[in-house]
PDB file of C-alpha atoms in Angstrom:
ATOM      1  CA  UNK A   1     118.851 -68.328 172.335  1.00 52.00           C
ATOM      2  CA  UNK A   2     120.444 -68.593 175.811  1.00 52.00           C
ATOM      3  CA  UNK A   3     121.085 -71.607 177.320  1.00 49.00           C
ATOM      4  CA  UNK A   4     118.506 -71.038 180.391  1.00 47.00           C
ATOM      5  CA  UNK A   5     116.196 -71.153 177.567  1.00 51.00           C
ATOM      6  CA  UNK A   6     117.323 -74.187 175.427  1.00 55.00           C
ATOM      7  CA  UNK A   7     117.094 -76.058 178.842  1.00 47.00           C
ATOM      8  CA  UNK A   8     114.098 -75.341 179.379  1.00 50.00           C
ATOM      9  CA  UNK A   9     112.933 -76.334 176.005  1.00 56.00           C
ATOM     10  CA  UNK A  10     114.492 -79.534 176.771  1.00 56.00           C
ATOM     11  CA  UNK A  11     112.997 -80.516 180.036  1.00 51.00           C
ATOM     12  CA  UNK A  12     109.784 -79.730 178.707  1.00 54.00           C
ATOM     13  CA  UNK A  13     110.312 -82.296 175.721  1.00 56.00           C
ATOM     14  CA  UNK A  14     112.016 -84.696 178.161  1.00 54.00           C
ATOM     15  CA  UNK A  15     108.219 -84.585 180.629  1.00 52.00           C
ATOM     16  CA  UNK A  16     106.220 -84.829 177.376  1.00 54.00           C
ATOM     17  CA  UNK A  17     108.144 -87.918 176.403  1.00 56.00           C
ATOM     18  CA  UNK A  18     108.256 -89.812 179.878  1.00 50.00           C
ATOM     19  CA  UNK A  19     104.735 -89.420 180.066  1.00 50.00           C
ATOM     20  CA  UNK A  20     103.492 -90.482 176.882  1.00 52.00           C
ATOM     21  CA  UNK A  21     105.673 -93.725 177.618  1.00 50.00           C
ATOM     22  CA  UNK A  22     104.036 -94.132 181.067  1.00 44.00           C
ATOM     23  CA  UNK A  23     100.739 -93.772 180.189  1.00 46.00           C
ATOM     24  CA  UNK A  24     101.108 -96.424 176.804  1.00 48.00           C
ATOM     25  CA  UNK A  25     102.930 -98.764 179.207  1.00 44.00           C
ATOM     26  CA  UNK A  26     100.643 -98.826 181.844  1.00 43.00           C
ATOM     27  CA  UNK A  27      97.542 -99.390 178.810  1.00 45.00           C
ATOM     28  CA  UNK A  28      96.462-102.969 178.817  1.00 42.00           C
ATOM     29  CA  UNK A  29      96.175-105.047 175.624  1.00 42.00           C
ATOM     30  CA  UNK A  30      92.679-105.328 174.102  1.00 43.00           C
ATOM     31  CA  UNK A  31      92.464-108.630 171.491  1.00 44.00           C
ATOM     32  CA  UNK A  32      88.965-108.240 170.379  1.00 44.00           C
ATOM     33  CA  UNK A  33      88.857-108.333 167.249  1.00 46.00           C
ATOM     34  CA  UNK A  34      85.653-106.668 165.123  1.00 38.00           C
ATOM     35  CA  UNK A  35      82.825-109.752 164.911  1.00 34.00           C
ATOM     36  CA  UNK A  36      83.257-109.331 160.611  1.00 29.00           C
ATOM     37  CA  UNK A  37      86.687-109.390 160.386  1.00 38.00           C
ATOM     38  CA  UNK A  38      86.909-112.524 162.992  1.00 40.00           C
ATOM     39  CA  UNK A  39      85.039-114.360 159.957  1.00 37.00           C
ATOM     40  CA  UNK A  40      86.535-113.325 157.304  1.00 37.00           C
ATOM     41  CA  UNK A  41      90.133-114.078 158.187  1.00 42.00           C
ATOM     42  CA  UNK A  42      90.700-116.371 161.138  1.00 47.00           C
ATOM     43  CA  UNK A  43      94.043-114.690 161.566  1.00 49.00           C
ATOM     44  CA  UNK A  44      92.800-111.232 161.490  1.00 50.00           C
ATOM     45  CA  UNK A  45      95.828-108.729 160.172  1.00 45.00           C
ATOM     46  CA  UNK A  46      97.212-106.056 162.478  1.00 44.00           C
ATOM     47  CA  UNK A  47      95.298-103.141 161.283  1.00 45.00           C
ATOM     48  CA  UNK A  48      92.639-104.431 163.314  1.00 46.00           C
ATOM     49  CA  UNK A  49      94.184-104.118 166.450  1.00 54.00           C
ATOM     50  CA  UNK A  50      92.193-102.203 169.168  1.00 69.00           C
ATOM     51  CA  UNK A  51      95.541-100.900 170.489  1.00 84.00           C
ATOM     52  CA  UNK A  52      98.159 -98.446 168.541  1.00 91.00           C
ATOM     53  CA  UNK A  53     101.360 -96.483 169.459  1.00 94.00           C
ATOM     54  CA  UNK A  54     102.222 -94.079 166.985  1.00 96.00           C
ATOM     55  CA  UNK A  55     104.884 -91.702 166.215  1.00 96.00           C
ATOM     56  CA  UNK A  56     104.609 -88.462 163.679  1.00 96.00           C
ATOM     57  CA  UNK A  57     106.958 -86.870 161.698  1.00 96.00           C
ATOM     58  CA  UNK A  58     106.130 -83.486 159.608  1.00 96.00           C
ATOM     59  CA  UNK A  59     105.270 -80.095 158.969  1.00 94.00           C
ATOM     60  CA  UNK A  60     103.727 -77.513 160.575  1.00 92.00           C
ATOM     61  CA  UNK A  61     101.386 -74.957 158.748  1.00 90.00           C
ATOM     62  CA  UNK A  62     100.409 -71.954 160.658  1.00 85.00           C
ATOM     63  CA  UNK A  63      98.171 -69.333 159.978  1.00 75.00           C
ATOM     64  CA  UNK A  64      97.760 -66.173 161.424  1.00 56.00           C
ATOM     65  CA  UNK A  65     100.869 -67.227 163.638  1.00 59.00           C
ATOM     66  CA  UNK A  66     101.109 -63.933 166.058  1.00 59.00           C
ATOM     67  CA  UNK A  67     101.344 -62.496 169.110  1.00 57.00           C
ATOM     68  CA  UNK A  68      99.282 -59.257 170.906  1.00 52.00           C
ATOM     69  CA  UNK A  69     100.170 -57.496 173.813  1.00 48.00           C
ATOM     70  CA  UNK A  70     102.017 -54.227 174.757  1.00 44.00           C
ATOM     71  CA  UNK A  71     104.478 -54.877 172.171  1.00 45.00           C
ATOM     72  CA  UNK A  72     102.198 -55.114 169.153  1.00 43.00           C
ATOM     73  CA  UNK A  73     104.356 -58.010 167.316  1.00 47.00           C
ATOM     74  CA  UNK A  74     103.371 -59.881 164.753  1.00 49.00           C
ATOM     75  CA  UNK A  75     104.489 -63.108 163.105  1.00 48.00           C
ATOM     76  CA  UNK A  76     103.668 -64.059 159.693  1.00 59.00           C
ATOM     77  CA  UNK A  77     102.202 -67.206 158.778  1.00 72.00           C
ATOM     78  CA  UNK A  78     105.205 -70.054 159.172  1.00 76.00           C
ATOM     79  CA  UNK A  79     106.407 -73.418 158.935  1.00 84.00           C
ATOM     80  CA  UNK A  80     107.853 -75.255 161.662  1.00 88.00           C
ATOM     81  CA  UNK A  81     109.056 -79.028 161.641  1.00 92.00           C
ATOM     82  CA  UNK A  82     107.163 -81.293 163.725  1.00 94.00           C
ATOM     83  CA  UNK A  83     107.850 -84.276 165.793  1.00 95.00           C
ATOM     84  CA  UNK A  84     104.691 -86.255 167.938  1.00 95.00           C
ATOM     85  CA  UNK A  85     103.759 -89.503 169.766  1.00 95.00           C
ATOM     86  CA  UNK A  86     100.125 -90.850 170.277  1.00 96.00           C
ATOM     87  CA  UNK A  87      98.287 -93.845 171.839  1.00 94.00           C
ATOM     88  CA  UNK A  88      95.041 -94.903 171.294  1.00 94.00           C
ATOM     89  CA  UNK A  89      92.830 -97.465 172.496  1.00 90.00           C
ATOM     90  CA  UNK A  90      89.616 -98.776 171.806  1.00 88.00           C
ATOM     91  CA  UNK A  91      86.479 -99.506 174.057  1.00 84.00           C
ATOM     92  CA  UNK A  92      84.172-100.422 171.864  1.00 74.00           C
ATOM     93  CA  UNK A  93      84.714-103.192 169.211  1.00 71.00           C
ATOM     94  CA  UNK A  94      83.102-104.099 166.048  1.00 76.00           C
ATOM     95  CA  UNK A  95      83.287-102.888 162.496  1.00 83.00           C
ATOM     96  CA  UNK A  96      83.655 -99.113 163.885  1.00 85.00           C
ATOM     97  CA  UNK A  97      86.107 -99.172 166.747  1.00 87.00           C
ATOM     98  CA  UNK A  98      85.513 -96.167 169.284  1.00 89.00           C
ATOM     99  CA  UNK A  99      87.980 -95.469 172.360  1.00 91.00           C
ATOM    100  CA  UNK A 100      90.641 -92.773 173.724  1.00 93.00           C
ATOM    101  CA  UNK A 101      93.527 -91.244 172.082  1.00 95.00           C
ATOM    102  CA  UNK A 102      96.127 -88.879 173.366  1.00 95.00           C
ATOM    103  CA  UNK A 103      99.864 -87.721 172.512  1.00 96.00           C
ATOM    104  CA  UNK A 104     102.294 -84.860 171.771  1.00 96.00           C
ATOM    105  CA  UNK A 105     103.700 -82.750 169.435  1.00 95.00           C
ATOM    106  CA  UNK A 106     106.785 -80.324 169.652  1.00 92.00           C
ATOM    107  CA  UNK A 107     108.314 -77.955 166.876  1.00 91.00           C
ATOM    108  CA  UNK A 108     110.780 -75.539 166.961  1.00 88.00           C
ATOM    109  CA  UNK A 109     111.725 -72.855 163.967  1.00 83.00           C
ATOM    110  CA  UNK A 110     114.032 -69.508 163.863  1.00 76.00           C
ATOM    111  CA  UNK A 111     112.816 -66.620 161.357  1.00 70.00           C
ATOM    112  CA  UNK A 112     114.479 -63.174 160.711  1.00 59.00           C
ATOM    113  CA  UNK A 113     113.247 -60.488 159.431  1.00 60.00           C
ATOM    114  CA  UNK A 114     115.362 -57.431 157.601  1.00 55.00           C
ATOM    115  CA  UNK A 115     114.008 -53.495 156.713  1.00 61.00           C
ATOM    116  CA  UNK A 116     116.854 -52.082 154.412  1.00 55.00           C
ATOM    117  CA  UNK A 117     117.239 -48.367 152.785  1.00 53.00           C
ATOM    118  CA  UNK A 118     116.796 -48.071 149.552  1.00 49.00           C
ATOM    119  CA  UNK A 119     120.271 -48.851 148.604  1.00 52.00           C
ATOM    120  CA  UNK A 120     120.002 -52.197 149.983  1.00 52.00           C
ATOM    121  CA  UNK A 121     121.632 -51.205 153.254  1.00 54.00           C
ATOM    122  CA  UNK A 122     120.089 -53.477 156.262  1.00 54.00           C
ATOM    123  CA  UNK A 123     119.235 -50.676 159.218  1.00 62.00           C
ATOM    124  CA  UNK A 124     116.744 -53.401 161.164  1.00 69.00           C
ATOM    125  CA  UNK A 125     116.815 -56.974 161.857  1.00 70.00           C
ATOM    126  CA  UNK A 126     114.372 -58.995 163.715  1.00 68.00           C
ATOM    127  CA  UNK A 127     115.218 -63.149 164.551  1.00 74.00           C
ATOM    128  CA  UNK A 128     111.699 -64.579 166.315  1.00 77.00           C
ATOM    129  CA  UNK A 129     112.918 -67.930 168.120  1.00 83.00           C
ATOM    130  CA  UNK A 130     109.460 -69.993 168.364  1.00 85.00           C
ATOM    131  CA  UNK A 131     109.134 -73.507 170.598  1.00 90.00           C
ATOM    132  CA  UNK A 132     105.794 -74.717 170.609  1.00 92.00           C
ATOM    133  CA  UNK A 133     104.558 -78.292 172.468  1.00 94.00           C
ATOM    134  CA  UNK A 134     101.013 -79.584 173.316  1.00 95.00           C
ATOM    135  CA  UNK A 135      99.190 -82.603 174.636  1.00 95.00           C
ATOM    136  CA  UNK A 136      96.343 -83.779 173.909  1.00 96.00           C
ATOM    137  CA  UNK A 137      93.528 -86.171 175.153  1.00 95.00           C
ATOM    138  CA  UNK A 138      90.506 -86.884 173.077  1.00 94.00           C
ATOM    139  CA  UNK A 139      88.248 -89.380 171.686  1.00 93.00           C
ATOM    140  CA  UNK A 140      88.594 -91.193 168.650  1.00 93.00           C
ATOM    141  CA  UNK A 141      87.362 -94.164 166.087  1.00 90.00           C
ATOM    142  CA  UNK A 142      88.699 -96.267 164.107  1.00 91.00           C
ATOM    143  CA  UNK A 143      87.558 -98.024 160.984  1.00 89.00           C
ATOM    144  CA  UNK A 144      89.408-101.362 159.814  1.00 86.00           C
ATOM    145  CA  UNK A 145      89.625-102.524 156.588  1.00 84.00           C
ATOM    146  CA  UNK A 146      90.459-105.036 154.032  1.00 80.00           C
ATOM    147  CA  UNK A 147      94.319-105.720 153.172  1.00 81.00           C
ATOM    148  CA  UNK A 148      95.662-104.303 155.748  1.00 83.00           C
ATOM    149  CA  UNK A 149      93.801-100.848 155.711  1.00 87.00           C
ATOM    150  CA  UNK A 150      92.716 -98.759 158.100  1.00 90.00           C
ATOM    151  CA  UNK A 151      91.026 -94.816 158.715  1.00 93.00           C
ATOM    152  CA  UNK A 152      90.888 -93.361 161.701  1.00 95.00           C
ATOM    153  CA  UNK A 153      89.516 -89.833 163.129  1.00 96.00           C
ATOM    154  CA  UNK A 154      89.773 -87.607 166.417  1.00 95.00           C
ATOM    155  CA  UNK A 155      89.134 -84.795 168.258  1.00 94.00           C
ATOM    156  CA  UNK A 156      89.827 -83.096 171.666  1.00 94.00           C
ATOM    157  CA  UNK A 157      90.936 -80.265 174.191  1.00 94.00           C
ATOM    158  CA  UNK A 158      94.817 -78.983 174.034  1.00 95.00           C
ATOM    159  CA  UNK A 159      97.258 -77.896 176.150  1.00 95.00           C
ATOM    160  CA  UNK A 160      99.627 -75.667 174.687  1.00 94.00           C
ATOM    161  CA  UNK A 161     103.119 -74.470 175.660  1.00 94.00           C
ATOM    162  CA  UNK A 162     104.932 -72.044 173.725  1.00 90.00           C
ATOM    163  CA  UNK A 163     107.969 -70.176 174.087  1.00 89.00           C
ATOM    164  CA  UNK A 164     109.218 -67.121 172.165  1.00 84.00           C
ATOM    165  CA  UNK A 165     112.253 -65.384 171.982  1.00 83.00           C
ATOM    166  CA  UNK A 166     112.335 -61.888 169.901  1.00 79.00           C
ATOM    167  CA  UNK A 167     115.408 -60.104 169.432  1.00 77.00           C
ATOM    168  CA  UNK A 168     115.887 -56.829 167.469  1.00 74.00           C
ATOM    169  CA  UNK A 169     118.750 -55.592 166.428  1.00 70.00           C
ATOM    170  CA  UNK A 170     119.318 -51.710 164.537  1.00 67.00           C
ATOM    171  CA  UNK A 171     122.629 -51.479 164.692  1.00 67.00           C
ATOM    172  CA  UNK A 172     122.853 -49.165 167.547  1.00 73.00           C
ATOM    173  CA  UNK A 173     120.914 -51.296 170.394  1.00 71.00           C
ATOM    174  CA  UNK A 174     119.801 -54.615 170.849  1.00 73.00           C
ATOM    175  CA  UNK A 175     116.772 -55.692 172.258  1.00 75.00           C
ATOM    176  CA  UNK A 176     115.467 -59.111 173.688  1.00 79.00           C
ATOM    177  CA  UNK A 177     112.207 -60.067 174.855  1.00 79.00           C
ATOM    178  CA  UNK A 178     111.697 -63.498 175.985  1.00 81.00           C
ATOM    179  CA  UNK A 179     108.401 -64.733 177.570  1.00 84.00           C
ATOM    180  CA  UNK A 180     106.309 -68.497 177.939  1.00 86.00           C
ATOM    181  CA  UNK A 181     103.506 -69.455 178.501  1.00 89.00           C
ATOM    182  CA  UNK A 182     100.523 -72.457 178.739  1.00 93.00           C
ATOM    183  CA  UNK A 183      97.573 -71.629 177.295  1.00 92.00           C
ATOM    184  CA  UNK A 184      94.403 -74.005 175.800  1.00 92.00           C
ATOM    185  CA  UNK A 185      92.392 -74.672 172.272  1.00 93.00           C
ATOM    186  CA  UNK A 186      91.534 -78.107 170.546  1.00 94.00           C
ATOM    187  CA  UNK A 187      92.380 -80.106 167.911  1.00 96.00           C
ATOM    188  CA  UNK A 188      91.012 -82.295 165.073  1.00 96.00           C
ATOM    189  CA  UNK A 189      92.848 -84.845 163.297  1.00 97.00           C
ATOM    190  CA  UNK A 190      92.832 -87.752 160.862  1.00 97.00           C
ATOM    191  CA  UNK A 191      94.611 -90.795 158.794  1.00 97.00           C
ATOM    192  CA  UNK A 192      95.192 -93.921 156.984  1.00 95.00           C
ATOM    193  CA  UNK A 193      97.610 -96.133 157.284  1.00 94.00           C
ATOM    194  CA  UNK A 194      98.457 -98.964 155.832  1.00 90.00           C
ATOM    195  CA  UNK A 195     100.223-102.773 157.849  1.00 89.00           C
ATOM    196  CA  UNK A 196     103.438-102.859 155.822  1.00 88.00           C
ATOM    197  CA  UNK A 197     104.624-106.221 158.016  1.00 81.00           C
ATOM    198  CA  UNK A 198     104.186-107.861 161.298  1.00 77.00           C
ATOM    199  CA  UNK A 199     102.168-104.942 163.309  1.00 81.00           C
ATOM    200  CA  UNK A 200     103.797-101.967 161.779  1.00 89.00           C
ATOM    201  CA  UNK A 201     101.477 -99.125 159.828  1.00 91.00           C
ATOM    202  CA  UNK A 202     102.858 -96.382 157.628  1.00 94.00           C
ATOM    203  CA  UNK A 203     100.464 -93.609 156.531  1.00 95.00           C
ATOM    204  CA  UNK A 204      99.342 -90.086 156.285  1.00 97.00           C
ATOM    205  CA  UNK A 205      97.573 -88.080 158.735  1.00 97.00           C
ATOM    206  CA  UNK A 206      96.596 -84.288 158.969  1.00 97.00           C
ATOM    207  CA  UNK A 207      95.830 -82.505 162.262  1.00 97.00           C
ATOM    208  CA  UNK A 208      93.722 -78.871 162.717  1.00 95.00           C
ATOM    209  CA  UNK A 209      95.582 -77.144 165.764  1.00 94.00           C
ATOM    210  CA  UNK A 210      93.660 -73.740 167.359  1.00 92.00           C
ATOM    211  CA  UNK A 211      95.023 -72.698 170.277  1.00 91.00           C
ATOM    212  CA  UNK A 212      96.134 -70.017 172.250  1.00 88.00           C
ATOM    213  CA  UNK A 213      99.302 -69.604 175.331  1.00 89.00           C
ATOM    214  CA  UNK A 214      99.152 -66.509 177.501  1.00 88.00           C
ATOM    215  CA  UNK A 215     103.055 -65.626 176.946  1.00 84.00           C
ATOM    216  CA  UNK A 216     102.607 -62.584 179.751  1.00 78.00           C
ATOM    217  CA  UNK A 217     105.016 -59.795 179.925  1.00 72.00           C
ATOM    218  CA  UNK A 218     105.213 -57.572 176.356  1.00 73.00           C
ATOM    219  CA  UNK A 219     104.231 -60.762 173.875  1.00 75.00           C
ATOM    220  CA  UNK A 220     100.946 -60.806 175.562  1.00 78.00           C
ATOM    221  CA  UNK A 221      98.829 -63.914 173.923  1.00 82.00           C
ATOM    222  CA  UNK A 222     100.320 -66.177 171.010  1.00 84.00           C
ATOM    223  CA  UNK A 223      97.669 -67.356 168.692  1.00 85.00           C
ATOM    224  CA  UNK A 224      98.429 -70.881 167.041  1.00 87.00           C
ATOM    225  CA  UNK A 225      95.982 -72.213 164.260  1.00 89.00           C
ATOM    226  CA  UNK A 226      96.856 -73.760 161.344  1.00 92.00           C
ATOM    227  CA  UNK A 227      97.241 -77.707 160.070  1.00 94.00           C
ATOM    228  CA  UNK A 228      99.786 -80.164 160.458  1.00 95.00           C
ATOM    229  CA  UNK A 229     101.130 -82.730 158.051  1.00 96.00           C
ATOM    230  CA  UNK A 230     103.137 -85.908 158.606  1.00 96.00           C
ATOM    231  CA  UNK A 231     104.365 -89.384 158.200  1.00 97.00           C
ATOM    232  CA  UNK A 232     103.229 -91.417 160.712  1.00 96.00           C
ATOM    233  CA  UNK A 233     104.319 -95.326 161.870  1.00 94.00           C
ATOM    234  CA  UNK A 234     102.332 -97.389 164.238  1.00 93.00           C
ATOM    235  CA  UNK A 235     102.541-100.789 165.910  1.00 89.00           C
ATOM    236  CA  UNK A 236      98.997-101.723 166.335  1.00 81.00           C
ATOM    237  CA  UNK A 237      97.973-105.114 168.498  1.00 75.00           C
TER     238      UNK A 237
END
């Protein structure tokens, strides 16, 4: 990867992050509180807040994970580690909380590929250098519950960045094609988490990514679809 590239990659993350803090610092506090859960505990627990930061950590599971264009090349399905950040907030109260959610996610992942003789001599080798990061804005609800619990679900338009570096190597040339893109798809998502002390949540959530970035040049289009999995931690109030 040259270092044009990796500081690219790193302003990119750098935006994503600034924002995400902007916009969840400049979100005002809602302290409604669902009518049921205002009688049933006259301290109601921090699961139901109507406000939550969260952050993700996990795995992402893509399928059909290629690129078309005037190259032809193809990726096979991958895994890339994921990082992410979301807000949401509620506008509606009550035992079903409805509102606006919105974040990030980011991966990055390195895979070669080798075509040897049959002697086991190595005559081609292909390293595909993948960043991916999108935002995303959609609605959302969320369901408190009893000790601490609660579920949540959402869904919305994404805006996806990618950029891929492919270098092949066979032994007499080398040759590098880097191109980036944006490009758009949606996403659907959902979780439980559970209030582990004070306003803190730790739980599970799984997100359905389908998307596509117009990478230009000889990659032509990247098509991203495929789930993600992580840990997640939230301060809800």
């Amino acid at each position: 990867m040259t270092s044009r590239a990796m500081v690219r990659r790193l302003v990119v993350v750098a935006c994503a992050l600034l924002s995400t803090l902007l916009v969840t610092s400049c979100a005002q506090r809602v302290t409604n509180r669902p009518y049921w859960y205002s009688r049933a505990h006259p301290n109601p627990p921090p699961a139901a807040g109507t406000h939550v930061i969260q952050g993700t950590v996990g795995i992402s599971q893509l399928r059909g994970f290629d690129t078309t264009g005037g190259a032809g090349n193809e990726v096979r399905d991958r895994s890339l580690p994921m990082l992410g950040g979301a807000f949401q907030r509620a506008f509606r109260d009550g035992p079903i909380q409805i509102g606006i959610e919105g974040g990030f996610t980011f991966g990055f992942d390195r895979d070669r590929t080798t075509v040897s003789t049959g002697g086991g001599a190595i005559v081609v080798r292909r390293d595909d250098d993948v960043f991916l990061l999108d935002g995303f804005v959609g609605a959302y609800f969320n369901i408190p519950m009893r000790q601490g619990w609660r579920l949540y679900a959402g869904i919305g338009p994404v805006l996806q960045y990618a950029d891929v570096e492919v270098e092949v190597d066979d032994f007499t040339a080398v040759t590098r094609i880097s191109d980036n893109g944006f490009g758009g798809g949606y996403y659907a998502r959902a979780g439980a988490e559970l209030e582990i002390g004070g306003a803190a949540l730790l739980g599970l959530g799984v997100r359905w990514l389908d998307s596509t970035a117009d990478l230009g040049g000889a990659l032509g289009n990247l098509d991203v679809q495929g789930a993600q999995y992580g840990l997640t931690l939230s301060q809800a109030f």
